Coordinates of C-alpha atoms in Angstrom, one line a residue:
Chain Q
X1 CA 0.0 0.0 0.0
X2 CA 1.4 3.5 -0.6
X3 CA 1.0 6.9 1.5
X4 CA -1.2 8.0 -1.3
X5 CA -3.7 5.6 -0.9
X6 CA -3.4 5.8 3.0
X7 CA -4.1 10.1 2.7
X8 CA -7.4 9.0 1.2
X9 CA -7.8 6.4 4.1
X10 CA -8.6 9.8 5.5
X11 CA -11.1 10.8 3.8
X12 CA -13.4 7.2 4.1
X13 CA -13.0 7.5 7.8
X14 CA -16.4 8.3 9.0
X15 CA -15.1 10.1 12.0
X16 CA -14.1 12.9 9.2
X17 CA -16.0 15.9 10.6
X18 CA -18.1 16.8 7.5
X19 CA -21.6 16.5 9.3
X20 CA -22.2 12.8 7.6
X21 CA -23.1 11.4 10.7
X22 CA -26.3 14.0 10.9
X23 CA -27.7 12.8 7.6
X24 CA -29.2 9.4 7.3
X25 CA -31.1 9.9 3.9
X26 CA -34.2 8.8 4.7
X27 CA -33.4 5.9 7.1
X28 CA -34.3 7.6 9.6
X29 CA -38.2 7.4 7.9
X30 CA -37.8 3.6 8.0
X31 CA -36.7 3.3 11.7
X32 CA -39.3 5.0 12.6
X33 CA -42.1 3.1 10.5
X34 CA -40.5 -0.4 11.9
X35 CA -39.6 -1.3 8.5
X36 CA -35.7 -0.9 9.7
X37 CA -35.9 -2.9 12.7
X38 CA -33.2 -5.1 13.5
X39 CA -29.3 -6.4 11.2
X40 CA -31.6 -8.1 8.3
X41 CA -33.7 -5.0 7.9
X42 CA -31.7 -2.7 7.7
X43 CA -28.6 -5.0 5.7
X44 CA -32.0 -4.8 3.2
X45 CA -32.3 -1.1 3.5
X46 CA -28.7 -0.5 2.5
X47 CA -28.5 -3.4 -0.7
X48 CA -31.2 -1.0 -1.7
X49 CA -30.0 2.4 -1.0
X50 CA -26.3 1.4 -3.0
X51 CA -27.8 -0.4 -5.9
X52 CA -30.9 1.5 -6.4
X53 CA -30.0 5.1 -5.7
X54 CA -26.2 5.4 -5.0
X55 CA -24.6 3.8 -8.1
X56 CA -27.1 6.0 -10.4
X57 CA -26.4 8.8 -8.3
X58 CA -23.0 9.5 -6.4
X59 CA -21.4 6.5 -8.1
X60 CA -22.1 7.3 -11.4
X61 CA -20.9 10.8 -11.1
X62 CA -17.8 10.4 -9.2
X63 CA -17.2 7.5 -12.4
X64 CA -17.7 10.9 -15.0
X65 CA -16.0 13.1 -12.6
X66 CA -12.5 11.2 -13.1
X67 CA -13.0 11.0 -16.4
X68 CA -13.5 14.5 -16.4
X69 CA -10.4 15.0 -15.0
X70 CA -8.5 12.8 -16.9
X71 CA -9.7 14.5 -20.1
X72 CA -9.5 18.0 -18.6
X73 CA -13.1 18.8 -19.5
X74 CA -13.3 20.9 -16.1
X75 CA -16.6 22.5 -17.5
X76 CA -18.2 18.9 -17.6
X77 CA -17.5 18.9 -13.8
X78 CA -19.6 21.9 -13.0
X79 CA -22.2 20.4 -14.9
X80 CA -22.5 17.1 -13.1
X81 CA -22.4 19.5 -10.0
X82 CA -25.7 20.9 -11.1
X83 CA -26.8 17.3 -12.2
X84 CA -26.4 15.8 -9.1
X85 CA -28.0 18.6 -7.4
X86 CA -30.9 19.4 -9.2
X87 CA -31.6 15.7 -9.6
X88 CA -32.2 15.3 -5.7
X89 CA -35.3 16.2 -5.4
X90 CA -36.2 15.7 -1.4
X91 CA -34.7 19.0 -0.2
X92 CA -33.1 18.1 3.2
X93 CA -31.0 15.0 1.4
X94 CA -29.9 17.8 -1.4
X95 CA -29.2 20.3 1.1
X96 CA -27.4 18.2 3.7
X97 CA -25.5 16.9 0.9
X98 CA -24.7 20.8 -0.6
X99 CA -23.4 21.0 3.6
X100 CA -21.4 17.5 3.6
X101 CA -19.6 18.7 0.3
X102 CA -18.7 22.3 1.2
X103 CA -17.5 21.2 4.6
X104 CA -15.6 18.4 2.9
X105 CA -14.3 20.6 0.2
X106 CA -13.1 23.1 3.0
X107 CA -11.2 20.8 4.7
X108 CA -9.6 18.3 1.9
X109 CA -8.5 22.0 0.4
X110 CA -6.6 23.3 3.4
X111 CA -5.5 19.4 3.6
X112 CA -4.1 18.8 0.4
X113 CA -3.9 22.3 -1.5
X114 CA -4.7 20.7 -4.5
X115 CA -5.9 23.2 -7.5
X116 CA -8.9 22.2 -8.7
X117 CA -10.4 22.1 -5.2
X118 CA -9.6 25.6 -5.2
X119 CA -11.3 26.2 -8.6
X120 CA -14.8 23.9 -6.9
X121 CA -14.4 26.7 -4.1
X122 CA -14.7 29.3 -6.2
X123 CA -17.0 27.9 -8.1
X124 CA -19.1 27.8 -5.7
X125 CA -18.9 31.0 -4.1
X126 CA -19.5 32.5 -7.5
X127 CA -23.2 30.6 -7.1
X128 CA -22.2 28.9 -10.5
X129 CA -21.7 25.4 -8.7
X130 CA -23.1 23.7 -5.3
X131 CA -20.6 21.7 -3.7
X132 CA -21.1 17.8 -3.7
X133 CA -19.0 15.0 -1.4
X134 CA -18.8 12.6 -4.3
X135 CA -16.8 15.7 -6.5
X136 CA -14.5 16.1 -4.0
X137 CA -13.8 13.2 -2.8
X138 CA -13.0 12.1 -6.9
X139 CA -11.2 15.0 -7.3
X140 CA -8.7 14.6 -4.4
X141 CA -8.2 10.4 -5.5
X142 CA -7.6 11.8 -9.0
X143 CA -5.0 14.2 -7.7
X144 CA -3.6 11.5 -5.4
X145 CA -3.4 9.0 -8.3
X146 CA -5.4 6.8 -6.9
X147 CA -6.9 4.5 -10.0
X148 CA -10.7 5.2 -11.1
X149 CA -12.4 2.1 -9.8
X150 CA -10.3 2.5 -6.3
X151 CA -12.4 5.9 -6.3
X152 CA -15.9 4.9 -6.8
X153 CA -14.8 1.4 -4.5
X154 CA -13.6 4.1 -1.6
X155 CA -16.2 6.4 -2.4
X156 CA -19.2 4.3 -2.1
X157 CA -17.3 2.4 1.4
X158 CA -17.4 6.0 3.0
X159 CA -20.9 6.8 2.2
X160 CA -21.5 3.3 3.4
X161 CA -20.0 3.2 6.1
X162 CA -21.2 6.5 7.8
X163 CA -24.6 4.6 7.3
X164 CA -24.1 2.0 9.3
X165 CA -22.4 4.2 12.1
X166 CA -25.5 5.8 12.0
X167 CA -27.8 2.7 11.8
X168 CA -26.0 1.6 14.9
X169 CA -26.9 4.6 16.6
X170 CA -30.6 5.0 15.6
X171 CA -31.9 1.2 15.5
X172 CA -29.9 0.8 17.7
X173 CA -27.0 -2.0 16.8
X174 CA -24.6 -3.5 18.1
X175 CA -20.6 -2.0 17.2
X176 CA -20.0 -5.5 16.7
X177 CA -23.4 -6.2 14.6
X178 CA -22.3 -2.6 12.6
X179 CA -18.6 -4.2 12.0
X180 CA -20.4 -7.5 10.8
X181 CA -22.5 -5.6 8.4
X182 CA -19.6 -3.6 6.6
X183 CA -17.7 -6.9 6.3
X184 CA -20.7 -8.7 4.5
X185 CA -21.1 -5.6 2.7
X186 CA -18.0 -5.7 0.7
X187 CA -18.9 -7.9 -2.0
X188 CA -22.1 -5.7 -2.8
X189 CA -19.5 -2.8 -2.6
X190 CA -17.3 -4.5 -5.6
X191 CA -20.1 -5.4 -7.3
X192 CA -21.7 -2.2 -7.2
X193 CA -18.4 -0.5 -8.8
X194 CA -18.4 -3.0 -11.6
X195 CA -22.2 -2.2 -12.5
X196 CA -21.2 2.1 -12.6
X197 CA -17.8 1.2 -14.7
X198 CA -21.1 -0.3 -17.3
X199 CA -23.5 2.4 -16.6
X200 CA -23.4 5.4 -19.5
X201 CA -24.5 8.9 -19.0
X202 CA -28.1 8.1 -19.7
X203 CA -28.6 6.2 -17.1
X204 CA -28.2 9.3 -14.3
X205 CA -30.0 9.8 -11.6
X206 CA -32.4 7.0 -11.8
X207 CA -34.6 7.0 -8.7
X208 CA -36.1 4.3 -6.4
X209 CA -39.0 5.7 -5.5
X210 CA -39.5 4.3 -2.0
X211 CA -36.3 5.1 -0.9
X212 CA -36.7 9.1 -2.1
X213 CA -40.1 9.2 -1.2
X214 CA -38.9 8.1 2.7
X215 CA -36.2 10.7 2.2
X216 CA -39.2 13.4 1.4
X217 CA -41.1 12.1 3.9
X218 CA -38.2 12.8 6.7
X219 CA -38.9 16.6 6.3
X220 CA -42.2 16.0 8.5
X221 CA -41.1 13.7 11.1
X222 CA -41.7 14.7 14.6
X223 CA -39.2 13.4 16.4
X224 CA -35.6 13.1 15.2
X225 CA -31.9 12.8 15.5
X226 CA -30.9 13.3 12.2
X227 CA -31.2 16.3 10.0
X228 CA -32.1 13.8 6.8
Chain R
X1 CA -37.0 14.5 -39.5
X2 CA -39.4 12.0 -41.3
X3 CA -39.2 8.9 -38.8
X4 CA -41.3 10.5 -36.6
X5 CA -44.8 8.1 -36.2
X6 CA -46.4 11.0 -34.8
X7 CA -45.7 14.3 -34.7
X8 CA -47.2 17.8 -33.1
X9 CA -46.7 20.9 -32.8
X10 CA -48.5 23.8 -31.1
X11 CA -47.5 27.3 -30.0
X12 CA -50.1 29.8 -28.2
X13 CA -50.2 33.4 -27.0
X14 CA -52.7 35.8 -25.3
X15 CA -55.1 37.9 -27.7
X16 CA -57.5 40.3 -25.9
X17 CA -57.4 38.2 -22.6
X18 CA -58.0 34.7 -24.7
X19 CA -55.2 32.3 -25.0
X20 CA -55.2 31.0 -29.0
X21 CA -53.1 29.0 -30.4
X22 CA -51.3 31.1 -33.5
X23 CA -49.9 27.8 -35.1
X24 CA -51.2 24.2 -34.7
X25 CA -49.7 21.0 -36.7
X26 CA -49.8 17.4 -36.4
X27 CA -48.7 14.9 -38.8
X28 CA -49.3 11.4 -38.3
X29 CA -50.5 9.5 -35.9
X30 CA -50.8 12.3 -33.0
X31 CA -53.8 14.9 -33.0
X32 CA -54.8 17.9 -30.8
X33 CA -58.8 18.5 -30.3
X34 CA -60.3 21.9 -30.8
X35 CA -59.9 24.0 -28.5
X36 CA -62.2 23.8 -25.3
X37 CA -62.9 27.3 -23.0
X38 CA -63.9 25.8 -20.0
X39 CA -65.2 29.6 -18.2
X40 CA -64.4 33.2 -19.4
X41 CA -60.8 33.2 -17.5
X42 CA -59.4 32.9 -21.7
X43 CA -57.4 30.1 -20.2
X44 CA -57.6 27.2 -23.0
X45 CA -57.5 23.7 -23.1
X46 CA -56.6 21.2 -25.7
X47 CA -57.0 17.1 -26.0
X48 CA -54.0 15.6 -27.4
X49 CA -54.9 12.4 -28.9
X50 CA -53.1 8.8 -30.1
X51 CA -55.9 8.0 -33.5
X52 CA -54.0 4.7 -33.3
X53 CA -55.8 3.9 -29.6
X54 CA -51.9 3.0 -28.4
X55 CA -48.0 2.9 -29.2
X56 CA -46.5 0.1 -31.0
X57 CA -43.1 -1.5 -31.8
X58 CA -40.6 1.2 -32.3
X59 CA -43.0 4.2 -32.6
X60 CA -41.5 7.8 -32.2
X61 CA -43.6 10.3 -31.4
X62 CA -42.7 14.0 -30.7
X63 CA -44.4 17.0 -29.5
X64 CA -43.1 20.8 -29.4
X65 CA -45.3 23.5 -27.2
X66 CA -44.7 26.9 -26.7
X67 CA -46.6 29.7 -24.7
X68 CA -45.8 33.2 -25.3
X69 CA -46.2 36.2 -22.8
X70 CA -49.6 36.2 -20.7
X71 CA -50.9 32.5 -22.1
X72 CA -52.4 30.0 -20.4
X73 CA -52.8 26.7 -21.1
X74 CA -54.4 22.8 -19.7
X75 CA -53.4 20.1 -21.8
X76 CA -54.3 16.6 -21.4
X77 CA -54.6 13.5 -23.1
X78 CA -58.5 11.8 -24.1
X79 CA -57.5 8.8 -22.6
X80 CA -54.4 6.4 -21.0
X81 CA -51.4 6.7 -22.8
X82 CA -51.3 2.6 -23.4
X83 CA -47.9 1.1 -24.6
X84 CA -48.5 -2.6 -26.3
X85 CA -45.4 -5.0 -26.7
X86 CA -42.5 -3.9 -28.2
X87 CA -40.8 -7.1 -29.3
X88 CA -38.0 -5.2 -31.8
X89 CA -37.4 -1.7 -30.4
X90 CA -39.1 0.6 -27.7
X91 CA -41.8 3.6 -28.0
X92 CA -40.5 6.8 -27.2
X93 CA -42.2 9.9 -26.7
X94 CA -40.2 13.4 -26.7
X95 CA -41.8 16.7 -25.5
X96 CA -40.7 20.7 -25.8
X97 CA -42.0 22.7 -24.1
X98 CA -41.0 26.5 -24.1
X99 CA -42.3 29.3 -21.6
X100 CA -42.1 32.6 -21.6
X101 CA -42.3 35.1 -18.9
X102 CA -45.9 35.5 -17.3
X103 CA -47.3 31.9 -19.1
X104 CA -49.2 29.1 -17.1
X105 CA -48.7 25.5 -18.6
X106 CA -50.6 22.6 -16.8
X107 CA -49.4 19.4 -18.1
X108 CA -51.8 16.3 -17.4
X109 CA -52.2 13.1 -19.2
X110 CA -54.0 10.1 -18.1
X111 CA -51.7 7.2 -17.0
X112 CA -49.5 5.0 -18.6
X113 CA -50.9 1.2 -19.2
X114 CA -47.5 -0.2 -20.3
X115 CA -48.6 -3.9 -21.7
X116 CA -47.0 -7.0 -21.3
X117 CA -43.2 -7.1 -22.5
X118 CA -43.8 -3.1 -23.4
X119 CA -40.6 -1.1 -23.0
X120 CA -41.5 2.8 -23.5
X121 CA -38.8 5.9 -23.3
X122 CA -39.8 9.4 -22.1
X123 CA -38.3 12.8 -22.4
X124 CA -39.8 16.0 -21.2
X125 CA -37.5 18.9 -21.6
X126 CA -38.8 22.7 -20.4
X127 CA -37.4 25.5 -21.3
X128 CA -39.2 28.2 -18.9
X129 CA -38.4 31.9 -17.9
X130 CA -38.8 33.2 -14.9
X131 CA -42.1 34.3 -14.2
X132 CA -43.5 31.2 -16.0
X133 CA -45.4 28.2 -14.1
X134 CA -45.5 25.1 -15.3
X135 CA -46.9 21.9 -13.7
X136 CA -46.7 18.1 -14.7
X137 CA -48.0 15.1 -13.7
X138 CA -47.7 11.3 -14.4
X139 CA -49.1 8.3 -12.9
X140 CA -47.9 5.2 -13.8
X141 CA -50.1 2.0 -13.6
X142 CA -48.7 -1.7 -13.0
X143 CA -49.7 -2.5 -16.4
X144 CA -51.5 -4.9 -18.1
X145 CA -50.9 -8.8 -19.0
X146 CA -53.5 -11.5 -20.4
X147 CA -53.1 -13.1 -16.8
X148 CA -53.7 -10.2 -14.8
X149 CA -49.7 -10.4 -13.9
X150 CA -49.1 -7.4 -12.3
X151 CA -45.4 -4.8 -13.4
X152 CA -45.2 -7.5 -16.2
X153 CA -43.7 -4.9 -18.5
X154 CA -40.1 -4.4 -19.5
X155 CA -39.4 -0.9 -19.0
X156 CA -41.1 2.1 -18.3
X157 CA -38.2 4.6 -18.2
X158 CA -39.3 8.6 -17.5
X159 CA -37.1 11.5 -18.3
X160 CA -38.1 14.8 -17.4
X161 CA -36.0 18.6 -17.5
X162 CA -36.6 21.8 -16.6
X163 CA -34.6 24.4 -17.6
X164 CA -35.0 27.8 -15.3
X165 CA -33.8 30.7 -17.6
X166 CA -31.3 28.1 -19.2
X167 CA -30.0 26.6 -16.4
X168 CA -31.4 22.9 -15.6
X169 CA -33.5 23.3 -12.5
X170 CA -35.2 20.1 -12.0
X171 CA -33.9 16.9 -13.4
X172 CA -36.1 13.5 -12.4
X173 CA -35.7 10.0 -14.1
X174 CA -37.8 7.3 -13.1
X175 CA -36.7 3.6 -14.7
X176 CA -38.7 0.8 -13.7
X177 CA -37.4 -2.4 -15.0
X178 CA -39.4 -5.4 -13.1
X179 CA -37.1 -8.0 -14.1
X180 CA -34.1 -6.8 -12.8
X181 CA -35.7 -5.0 -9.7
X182 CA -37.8 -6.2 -6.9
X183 CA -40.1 -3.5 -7.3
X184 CA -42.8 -4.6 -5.3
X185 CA -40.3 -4.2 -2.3
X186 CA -38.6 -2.3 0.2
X187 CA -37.5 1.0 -1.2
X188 CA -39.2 0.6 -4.5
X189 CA -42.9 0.3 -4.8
X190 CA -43.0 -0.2 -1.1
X191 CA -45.7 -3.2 -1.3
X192 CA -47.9 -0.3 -3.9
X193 CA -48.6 -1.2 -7.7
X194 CA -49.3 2.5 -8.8
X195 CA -46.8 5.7 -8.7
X196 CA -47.7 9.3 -9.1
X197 CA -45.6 12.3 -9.3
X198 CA -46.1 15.9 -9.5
X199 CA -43.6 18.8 -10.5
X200 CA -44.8 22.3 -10.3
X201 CA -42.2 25.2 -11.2
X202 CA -43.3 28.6 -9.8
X203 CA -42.0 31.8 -8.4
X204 CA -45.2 31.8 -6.1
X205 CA -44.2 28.6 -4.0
X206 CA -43.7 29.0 -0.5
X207 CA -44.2 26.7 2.8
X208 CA -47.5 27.9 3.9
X209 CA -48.9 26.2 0.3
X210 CA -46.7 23.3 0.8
X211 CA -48.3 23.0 4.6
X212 CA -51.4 23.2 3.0
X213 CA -51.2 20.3 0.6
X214 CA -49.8 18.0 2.7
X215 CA -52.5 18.7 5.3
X216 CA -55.3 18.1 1.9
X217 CA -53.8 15.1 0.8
X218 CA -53.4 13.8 4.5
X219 CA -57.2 13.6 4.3
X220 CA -57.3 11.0 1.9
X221 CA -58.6 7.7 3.1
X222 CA -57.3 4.7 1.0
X223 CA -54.0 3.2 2.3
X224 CA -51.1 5.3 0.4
X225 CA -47.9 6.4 0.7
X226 CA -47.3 10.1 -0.5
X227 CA -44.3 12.9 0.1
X228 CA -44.1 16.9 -1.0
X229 CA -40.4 18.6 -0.9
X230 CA -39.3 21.7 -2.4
X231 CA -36.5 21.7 -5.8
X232 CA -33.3 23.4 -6.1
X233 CA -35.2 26.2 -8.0
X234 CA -39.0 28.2 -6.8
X235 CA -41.3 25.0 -7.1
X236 CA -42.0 21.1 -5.8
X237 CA -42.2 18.0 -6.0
X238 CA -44.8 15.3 -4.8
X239 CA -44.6 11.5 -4.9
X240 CA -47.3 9.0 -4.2
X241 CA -47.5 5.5 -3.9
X242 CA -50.7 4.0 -3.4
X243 CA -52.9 0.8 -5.0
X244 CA -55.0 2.4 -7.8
X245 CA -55.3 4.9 -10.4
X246 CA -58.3 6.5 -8.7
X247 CA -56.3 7.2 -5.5
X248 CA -53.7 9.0 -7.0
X249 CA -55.7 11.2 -9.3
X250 CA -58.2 11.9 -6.8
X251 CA -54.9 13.1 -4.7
X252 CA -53.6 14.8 -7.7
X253 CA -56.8 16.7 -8.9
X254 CA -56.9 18.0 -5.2
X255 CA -53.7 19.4 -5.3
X256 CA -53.9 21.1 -8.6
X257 CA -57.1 22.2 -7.5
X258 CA -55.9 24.6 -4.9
X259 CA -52.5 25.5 -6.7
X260 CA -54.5 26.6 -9.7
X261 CA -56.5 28.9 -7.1
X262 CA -53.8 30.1 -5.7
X263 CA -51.4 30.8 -8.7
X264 CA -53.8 31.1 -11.3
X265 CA -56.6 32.4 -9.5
X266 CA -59.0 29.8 -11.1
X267 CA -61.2 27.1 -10.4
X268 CA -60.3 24.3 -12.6
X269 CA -63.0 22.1 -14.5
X270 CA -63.3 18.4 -14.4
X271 CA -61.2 17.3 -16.8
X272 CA -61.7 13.2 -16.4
X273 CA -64.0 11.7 -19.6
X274 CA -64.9 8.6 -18.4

């Protein structure tokens, strides 16, 4: 393993204080219904939330992201930016992500002083862009050299990962049950990379319905502990 | 283009306080009605119409709107847009719409009945200024099989755009592809068979109406699923899950009821014909 890989280590950590572990995208809405209940539930909840949402979603676009990058086409960035964005339609998962992104961008920028994280910052300022994890998190593995399916692989195992820490919280779980279901996870993980590496532009944003509609739903729950 | 199966084409603007239309074509196997003035508000609406009863094997249809300054405009379909088999390629349907400044656009056709092994593509693209209000809505059905086998379609794939002063504002895609998804499960259909969805684009949105429609649709009996949430630009989105067509458009007609009274400040007509 190389230092590069370990200095994105960093980033998958879900200790990382970008606010992650406030937003639960909705599973919060299934807790609460007694649909998440218990490990099987919510191992269930999460197949779901990767291979139905995630992939078409963040994984996709941190895919097109490093291509981006690769081909220099910096304008094709800021326009999955606005893809991404506009394509979230419940408004606390779009703005808690806008929040998890800008917070992330602040940070891996005075972290690794990398250009382009620079340019997203200004970008964003400017009002032209809105800040998204799975942007930054591609850009800094781009600029670390990390390969492109390491990317969407380490991507997809944060945003994973900060789910379960917050599934073991809210159900609540087990830390040994959490750690059991991140180890059973990693297959789905792989496989979920080698669907986005097959996916194509037209196949962005696709939406599971149940899942968004639980994330809309969130917006008018009484009690809660997470902000999404 | 020439291998279109269907194709329409309308643009309207305001005349002394009427909407009319100051160009209509269709060519093929897509029609618009004559006009219908429900009251005296001038706001029109127009039918649009499938003469072949449904979409077939590789059928292409397209449709191009636009509402100048001041217009104001329903359009709906005569009956459910229904989708038989599509053994070679799939149906598609692509609309444009353009809005300008000050225009009111309600778009809302009957659901989709997507037949056995049917696989249909659609793409709604907006182009709207701002000032404009446009609203859309879709239900789609579990479709329709000689055994009564419910989602035993192929794909059912929804595309729509809105562009806010050229900027995309709104972008939803809804793929349903039962083969390869449990949709009757967890996070997809959630145990529902139908799916309805509303997206309204206005400068007038604000919470208190959003309070308001949740608390209306909340009064709805039947067993359903439903959830309202602003977009990224002035506007919302609703999503409802629920076990019949009736449900949702009961829901639906409710909600459009009170936005078109509040934005449009009009009673709508009943627009159902059956």
């Amino acid at each position: 393993m190389n230092n590069n890989i370990l200095s994105l280590f960093q980033l998958c950590d879900s200790n990382l204080p970008t606010g992650a572990f406030s937003h639960s995208f909705g599973l919060e809405s299934y807790i609460q219904e007694d649909q998440v209940k218990d490990q099987e539930t919510f191992f269930q909840w999460l197949k779901v939330y990767l291979h139905e949402q995630l992939i078409y979603s963040d994984g996709l676009a941190s895919r097109l992201v490093y291509e981006a990058l690769m081909d220099e086409d910096i304008q094709e960035i800021w326009n999955l930016d606005r893809l991404l964005t506009v394509q979230n339609l419940p408004r606390e998962t779009r703005e808690g992500t806008q929040m998890i992104g800008d917070r992330m961008l602040k940070l891996t920028e005075s972290l690794y002083g990398m250009p382009i994280l620079s340019q997203y910052r200004a970008e964003i300022k400017r009002k032209s862009s809105f800040g998204h994890p799975a942007i930054v998190f591609s850009m800094v593995a781009h600029g670390l050299g990390v390969t492109k399916p390491d990317t969407i692989l380490y991507y997809l195992y944060s945003a994973i990962s900060s789910q379960v820490q917050n599934a073991v919280r809210a159900i609540p779980l087990g830390q040994t049950a959490g750690q059991t279901i991140t180890h059973n996870f990693i297959p789905e993980l792989t496989q979920a990379v080698e669907r986005i590496l097959q996916l194509t532009k037209d196949d962005f944003g696709i939406v599971s319905p149940g899942i968004e509609l639980s994330q809309m739903k969130h917006e008018r729950v009484n009690i809660r502990i997470f902000m999404s | 283009m020439t291998d279109w199966t269907g194709t329409l084409s309308l643009d309207l603007e305001e005349r002394k306080g009427k909407t009319v239309a100051k160009r209509v074509y269709f060519q093929g196997a897509l029609k618009v009605m004559r006009p219908i003035y429900f009251d005296d508000s001038g706001q029109v609406c127009y039918y649009l119409l499938n003469p072949g009863g449904g979409y077939l094997d590789g059928d292409r249809y397209k449709m191009e709107i636009s509402a100048d300054e001041g217009s104001k405009v329903t359009l709906t379909t005569q009956s459910a847009t229904k989708v038989y088999k599509t053994p070679k390629g799939y149906a598609y349907q692509e609309t444009q719409i353009h809005l300008q400044k000050g225009s009111y656009l309600e778009y809302l056709p009957d659901p989709l009945i997507a037949y056995e092994n049917a696989h249909y593509k659609q793409k709604n693209v907006v182009h709207m200024e701002s000032g404009a209000t446009f609203i859309y809505t879709d239900i789609l059905t579990p479709g329709w099989s000689p055994e009564g086998k419910k989602f035993s379609y192929n794909t059912i794939q929804l595309v729509t755009e809105v562009y806010l002063n050229g900027k995309l504002g709104v972008f939803d895609h809804i793929k349903l592809m039962p083969e390869k998804q449990t949709l009757s499960g967890l996070g997809f259909m959630e145990g529902f068979t139908h799916l309805g969805s509303m997206i309204a684009v206005s400068e007038y949105t604000n919470n208190s109406l959003l309070d308001e429609l949740y608390e209306v649709i909340q009064i709805e009996e039947s067993s359903f699923k439903f959830g309202i949430s602003k977009l990224a630009v002035p506007g919302f989105s609703i999503r409802i899950l629920a076990h019949s067509t009736q449900v949702i458009e009961r829901i639906l007609d409710q909600c459009q009821k009170i936005i078109s009274e509040k934005w449009n400040n009009r009673t709508p007509s009943f627009l159902r014909k059956y």
